Short mmCIF file of C-alpha atoms and ligand atoms in Angstrom, two decimals:
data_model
loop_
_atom_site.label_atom_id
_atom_site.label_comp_id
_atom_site.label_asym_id
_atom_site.label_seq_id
_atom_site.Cartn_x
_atom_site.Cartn_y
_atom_site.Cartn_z
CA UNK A 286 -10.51 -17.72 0.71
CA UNK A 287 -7.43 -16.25 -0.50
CA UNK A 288 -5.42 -13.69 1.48
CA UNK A 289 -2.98 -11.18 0.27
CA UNK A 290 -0.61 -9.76 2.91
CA UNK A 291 1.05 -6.68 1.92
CA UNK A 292 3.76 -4.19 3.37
CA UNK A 293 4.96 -0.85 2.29
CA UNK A 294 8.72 -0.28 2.15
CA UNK A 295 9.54 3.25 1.56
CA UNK A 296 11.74 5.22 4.15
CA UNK A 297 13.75 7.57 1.83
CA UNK A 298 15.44 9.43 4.62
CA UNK A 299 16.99 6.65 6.87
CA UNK A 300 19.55 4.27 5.14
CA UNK A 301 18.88 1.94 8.63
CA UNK A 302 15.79 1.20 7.05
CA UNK A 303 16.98 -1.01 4.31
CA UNK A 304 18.31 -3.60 6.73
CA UNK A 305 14.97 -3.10 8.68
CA UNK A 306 13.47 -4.07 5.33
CA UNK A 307 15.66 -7.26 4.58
CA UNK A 308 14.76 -8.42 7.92
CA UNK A 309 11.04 -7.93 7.04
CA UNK A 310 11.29 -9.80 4.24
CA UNK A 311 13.44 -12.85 5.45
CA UNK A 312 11.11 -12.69 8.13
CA UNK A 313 8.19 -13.28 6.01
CA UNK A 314 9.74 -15.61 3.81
CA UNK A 315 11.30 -17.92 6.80
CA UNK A 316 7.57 -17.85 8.00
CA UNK A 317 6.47 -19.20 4.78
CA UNK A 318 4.35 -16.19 3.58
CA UNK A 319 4.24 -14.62 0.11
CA UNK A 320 3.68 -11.12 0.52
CA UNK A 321 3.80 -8.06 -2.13
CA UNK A 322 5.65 -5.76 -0.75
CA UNK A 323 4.74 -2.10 -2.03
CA UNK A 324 8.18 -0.22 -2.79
CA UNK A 325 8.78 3.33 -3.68
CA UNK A 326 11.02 4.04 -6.87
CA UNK A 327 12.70 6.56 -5.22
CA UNK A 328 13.57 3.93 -2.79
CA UNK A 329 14.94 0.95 -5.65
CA UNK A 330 16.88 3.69 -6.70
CA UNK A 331 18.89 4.33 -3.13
CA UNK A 332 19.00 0.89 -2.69
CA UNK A 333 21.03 0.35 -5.87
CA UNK A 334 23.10 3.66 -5.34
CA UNK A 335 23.70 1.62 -1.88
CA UNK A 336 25.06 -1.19 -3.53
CA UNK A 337 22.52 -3.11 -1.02
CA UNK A 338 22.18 -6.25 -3.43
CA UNK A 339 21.30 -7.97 -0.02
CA UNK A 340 18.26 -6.08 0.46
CA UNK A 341 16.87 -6.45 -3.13
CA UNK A 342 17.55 -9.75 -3.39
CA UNK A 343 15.55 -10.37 -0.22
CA UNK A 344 12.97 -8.25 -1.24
CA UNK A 345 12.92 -9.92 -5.00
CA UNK A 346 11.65 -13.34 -3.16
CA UNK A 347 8.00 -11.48 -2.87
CA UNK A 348 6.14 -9.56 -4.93
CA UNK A 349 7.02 -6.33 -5.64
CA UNK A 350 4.19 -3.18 -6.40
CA UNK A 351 5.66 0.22 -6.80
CA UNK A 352 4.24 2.81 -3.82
CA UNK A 353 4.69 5.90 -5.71
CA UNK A 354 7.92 7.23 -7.15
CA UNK A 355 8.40 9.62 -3.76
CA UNK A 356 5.61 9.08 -1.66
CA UNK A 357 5.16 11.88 0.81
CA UNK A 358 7.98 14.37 -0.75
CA UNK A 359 5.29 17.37 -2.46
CA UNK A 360 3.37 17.42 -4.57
CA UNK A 361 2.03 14.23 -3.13
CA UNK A 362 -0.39 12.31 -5.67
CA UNK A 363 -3.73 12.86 -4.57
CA UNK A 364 -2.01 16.90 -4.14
CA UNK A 365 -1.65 16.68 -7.68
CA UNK A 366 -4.39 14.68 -8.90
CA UNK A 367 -7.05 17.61 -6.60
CA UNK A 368 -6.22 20.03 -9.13
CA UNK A 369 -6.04 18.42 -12.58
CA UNK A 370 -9.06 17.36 -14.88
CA UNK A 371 -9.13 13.25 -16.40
CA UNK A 372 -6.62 14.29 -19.31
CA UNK A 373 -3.97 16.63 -17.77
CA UNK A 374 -4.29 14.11 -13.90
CA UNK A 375 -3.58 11.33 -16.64
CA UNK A 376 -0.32 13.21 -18.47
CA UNK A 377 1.08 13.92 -14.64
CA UNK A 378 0.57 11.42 -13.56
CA UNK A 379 2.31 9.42 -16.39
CA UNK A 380 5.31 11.60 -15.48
CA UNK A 381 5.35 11.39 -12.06
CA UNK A 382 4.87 7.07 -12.05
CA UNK A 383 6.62 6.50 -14.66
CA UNK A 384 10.15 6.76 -13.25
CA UNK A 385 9.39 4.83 -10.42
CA UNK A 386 7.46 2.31 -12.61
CA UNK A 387 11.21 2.11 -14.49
CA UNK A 388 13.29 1.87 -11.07
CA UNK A 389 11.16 -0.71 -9.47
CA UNK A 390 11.47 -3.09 -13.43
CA UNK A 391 15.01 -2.25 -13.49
CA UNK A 392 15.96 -2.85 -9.61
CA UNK A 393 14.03 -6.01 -8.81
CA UNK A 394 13.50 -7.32 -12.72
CA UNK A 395 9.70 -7.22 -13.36
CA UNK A 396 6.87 -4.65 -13.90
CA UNK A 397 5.29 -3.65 -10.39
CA UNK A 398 2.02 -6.19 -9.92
CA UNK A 399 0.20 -2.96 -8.53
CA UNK A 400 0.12 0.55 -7.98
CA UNK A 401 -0.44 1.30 -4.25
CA UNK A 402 -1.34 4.95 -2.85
CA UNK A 403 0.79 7.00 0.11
CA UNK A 404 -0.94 7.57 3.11
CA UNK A 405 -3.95 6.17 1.68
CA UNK A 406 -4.67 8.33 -0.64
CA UNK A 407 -4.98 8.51 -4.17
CA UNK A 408 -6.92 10.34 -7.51
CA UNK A 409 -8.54 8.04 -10.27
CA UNK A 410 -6.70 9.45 -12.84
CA UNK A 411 -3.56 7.47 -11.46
CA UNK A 412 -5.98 4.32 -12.84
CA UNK A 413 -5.76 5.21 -16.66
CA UNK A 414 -2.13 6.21 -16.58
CA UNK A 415 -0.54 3.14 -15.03
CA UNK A 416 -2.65 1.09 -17.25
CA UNK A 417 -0.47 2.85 -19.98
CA UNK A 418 2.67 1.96 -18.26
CA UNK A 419 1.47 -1.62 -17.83
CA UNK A 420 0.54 -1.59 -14.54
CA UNK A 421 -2.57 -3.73 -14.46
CA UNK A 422 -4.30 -3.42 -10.51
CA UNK A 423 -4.15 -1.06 -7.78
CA UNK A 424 -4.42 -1.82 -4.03
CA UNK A 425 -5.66 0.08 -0.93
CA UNK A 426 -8.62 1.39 -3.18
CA UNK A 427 -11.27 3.65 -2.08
CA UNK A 428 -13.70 2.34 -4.60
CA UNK A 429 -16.09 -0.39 -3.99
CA UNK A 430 -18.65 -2.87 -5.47
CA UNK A 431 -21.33 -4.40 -3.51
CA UNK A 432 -20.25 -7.26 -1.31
CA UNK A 433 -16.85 -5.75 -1.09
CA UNK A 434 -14.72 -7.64 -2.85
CA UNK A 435 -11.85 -7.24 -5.82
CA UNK A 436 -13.62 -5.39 -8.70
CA UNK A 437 -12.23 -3.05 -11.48
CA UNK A 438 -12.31 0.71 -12.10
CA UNK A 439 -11.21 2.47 -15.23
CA UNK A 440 -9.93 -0.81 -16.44
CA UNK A 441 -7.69 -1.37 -13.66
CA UNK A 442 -8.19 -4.05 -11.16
CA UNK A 443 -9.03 -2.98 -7.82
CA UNK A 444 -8.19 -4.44 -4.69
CA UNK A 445 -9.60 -2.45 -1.72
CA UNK A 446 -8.40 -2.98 2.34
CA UNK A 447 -8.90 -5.05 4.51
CA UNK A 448 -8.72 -6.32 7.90
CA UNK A 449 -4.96 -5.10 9.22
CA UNK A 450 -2.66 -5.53 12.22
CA UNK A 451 -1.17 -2.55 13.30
CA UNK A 452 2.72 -1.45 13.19
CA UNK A 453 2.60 0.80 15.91
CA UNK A 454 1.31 -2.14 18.39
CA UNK A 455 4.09 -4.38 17.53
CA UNK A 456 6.47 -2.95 20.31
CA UNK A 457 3.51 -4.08 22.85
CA UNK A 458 2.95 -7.98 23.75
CA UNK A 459 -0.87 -7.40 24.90
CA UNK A 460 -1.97 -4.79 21.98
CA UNK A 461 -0.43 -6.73 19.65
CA UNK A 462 -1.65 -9.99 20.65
CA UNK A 463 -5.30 -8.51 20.69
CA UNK A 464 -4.50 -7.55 16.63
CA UNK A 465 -3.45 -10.70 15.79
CA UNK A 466 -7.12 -11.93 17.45
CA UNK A 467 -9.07 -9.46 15.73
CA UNK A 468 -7.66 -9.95 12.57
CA UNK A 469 -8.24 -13.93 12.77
CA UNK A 470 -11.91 -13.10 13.69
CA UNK A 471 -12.12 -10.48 10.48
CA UNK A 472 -11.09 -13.19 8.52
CA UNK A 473 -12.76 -16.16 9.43
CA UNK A 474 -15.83 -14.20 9.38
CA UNK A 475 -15.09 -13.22 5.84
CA UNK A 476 -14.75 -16.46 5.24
CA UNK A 477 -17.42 -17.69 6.42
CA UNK A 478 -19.59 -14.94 4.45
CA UNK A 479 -18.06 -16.17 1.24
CA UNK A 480 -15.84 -13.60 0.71
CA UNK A 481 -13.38 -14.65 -2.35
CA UNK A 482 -10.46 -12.45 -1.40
CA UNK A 483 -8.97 -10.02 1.80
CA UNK A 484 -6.22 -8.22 1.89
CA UNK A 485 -3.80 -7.93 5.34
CA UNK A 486 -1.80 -5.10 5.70
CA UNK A 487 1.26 -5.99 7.85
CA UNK A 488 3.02 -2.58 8.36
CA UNK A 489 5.82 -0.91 7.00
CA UNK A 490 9.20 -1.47 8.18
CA UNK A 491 10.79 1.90 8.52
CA UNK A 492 8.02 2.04 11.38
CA UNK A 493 9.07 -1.39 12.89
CA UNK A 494 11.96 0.17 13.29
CA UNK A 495 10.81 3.85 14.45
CA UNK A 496 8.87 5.74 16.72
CA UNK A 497 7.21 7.29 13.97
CA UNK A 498 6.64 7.42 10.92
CA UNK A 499 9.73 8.28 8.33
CA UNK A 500 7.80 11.53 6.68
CA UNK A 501 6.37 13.20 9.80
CA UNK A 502 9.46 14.95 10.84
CA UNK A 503 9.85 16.19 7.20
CA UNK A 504 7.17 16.70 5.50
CA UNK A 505 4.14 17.51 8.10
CA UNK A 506 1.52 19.73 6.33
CA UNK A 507 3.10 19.98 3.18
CA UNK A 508 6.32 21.08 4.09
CA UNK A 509 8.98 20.32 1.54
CA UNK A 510 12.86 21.02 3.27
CA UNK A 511 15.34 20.45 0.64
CA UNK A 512 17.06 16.95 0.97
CA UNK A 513 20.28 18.01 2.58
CA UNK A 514 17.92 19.21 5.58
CA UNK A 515 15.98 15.73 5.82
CA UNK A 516 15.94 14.43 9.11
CA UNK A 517 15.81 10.81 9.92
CA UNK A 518 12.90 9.30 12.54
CA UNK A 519 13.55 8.31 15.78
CA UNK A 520 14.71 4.59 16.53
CA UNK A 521 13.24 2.64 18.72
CA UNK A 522 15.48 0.99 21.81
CA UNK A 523 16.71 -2.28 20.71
CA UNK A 524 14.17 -4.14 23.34
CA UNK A 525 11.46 -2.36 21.59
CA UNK A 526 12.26 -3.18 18.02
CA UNK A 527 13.14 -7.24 18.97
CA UNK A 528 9.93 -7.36 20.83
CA UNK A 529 8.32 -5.55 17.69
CA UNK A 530 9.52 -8.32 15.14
CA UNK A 531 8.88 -10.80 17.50
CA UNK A 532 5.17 -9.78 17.20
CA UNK A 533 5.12 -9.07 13.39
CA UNK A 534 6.58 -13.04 13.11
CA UNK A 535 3.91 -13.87 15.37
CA UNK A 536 1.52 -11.81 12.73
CA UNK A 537 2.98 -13.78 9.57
CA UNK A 538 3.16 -17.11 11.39
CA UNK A 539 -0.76 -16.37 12.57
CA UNK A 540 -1.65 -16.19 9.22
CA UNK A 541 -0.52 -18.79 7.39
CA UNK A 542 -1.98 -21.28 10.15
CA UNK A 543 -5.37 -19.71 9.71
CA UNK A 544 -7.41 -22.78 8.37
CA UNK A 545 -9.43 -22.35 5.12
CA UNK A 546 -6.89 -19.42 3.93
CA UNK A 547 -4.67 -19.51 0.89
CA UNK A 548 -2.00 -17.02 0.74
CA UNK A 549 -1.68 -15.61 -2.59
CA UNK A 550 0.48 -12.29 -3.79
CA UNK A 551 -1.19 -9.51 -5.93
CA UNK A 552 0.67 -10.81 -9.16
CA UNK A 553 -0.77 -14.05 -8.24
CA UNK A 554 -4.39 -12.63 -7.47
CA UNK A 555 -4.03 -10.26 -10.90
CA UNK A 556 -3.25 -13.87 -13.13
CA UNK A 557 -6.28 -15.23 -11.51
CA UNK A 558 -8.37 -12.18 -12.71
CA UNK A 559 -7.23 -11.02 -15.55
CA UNK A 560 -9.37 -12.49 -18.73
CA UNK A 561 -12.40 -12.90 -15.92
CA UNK A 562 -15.38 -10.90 -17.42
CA UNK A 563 -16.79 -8.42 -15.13
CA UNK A 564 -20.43 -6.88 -15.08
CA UNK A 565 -21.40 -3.22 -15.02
CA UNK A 566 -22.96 -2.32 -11.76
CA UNK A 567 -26.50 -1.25 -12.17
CA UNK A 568 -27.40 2.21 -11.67
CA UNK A 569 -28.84 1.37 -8.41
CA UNK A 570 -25.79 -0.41 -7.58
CA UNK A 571 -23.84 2.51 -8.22
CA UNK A 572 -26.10 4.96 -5.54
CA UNK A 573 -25.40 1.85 -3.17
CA UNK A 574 -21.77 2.14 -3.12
CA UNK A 575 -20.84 5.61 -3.63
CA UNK A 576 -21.62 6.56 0.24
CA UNK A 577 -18.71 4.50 1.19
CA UNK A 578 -16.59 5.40 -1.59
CA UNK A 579 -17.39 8.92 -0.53
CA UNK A 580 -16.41 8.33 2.90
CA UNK A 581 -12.91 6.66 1.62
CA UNK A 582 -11.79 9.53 -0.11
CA UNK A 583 -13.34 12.05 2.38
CA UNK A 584 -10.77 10.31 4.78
CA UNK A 585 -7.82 10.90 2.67
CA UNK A 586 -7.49 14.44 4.25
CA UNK A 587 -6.32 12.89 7.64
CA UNK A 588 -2.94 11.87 5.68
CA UNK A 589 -1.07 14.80 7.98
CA UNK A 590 1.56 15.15 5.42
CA UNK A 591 -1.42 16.57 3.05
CA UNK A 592 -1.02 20.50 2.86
CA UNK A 593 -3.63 22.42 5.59
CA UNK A 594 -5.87 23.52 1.67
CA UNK A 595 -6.19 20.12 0.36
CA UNK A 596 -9.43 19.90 -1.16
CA UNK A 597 -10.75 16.61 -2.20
CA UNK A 598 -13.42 17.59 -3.64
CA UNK A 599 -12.37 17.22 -7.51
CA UNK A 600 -11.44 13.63 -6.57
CA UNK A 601 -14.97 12.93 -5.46
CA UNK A 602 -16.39 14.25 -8.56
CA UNK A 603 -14.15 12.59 -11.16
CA UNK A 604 -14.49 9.43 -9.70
CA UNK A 605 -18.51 9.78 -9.16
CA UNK A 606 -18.29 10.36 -13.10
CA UNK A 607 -16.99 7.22 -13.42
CA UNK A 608 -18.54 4.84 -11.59
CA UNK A 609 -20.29 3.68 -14.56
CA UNK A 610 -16.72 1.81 -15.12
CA UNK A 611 -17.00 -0.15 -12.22
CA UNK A 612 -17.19 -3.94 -12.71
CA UNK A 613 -17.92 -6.41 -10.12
CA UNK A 614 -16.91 -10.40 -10.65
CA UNK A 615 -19.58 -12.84 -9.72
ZN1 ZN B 25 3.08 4.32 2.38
#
């Protein structure tokens, strides 16, 4: 089975995040894992203003997807994508992606291998216009194919979650000793059920190296302070954060023991899929699946940075319109 462990690196407010991020990475690269590491453009842009070659060039080593171009600064995507139609979602969000589609080629030297969502969340529009900037896959999708696995959706390869450890247990020995075991059981019984592909989602580092996360005391509920009034998260005490990447090593280290596993980025996982033929899913097959689709993007409304009106509910319909594009690989 091949596994795909990901992180999201994209603290715009605290510049101690980029070393938190370096360390991530070395981390991950000392254990011997391959990850793709999700990275907003806003983000490759401060870390070249920064001069913080160091960073990059520890980031470069893995693969590099581009996590919006500002994440949770408003309009957020799915904000934006709940009140446009297909053609006028695709046009903004051309213009909103395409920026950070530029920063993340220009900062770390290739086109992003995905197109992850903030916050899980997302609107299928964003599918037809990074396909136009040459963006072939998206990850942490809320659409699904029988049998769960890596399918595509308005042309774009989708890879949907998986089993996870958590970042906020990484501060606690116990907690995040019990993740590590639950994720090794999620896997090897996905194994064992023949599943092709999982995806492992290892954290993000700003919140390795916080108490919280990076947007909640900025942009809770919509709020949008202008940048001089951004206020950094709280740190965690220096105990906390060594016993914290003591357990995300621990994490990394886990998972490339795992027997039967083959680590393998998203750019890696997109080569392997890209000329494969999918097949339509049957009309039945589409009833079958939307429930839990439904349920994904029902969830997206517990992203707290979402404004209190955000109404999903032109989401849900454009992308029940579409599931006729869904392909499954056998
Ligand atoms: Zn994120």
């Amino acid at each position: 089975m091949f596994v795909t462990a990901l992180m999201d690196v994209e603290d715009l407010v605290a510049p101690e995040s980029d070393d938190i991020a370096r360390k991530c990475a070395e981390i991950l690269s000392e254990e011997g894992v391959a990850a793709t590491l999700c990275v907003v453009g806003e983000k490759a842009r401060l870390l070249r203003q920064r001069g913080r070659d160091d960073v990059i060039d520890a980031l470069r080593r893995h693969d590099i997807g581009l996590h919006t171009d500002f994440h949770s600064v408003p309009p957020t995507i799915a904000a934006a994508m709940a009140v446009r139609d297909w053609e006028d979602g695709i046009t903004e969000a051309m213009r909103s992606e395409g920026p950070g589609a530029a920063a993340i080629e220009s900062v770390f030297g290739s086109v992003p291998s995905c197109w992850g969502g903030p916050g899980n969340t997302w609107g299928p529009q964003v599918c037809a216009a990074i396909r136009t900037l040459g963006i072939p896959a998206f990850v942490y999708a809320h659409t699904q194919v029988p049998g769960g696995g890596v399918h595509r959706f308005a042309g774009c390869l989708a890879y949907p979650n998986g089993p996870s450890v958590s970042d906020t247990n990484y501060q606690e020995d116990a907690t995040a000793e019990q993740d590590r075991e639950r994720l090794a059981d999620r896997l090897k019984t996905a194994a064992a059920a023949g599943s092709a592909w999982q995806q492992v989602f290892l954290g993000h580092p700003t919140r390795i190296l916080h108490e919280e996360f990076w947007d909640a005391p900025n942009f809770l509920g919509g709020a949008n302070p202008p940048r001089s009034a951004w206020r950094p998260a709280r740190q965690k005490s220096p105990a906390d954060l060594q016993r914290a990447l003591d357990n995300f090593r621990r994490a990394a280290r886990m998972l490339r023991s795992l027997p039967g596993i083959e680590m393998r980025t998203i750019r890696q996982m997109n080569a392997h899929f890209e000329g494969a033929a999918g097949s339509a899913l049957t009309a039945q097959q589409q009833a079958e699946v939307w429930p839990g689709i439904e349920r994904n993007l029902a969830d997206m409304k517990g992203w707290p940075i979402l404004p209190p009106d955000f109404d999903a509910a032109n989401i849900l319909n454009l992308t029940r319109a579409r599931l006729n594009t869904l392909e499954q690989f056998t």
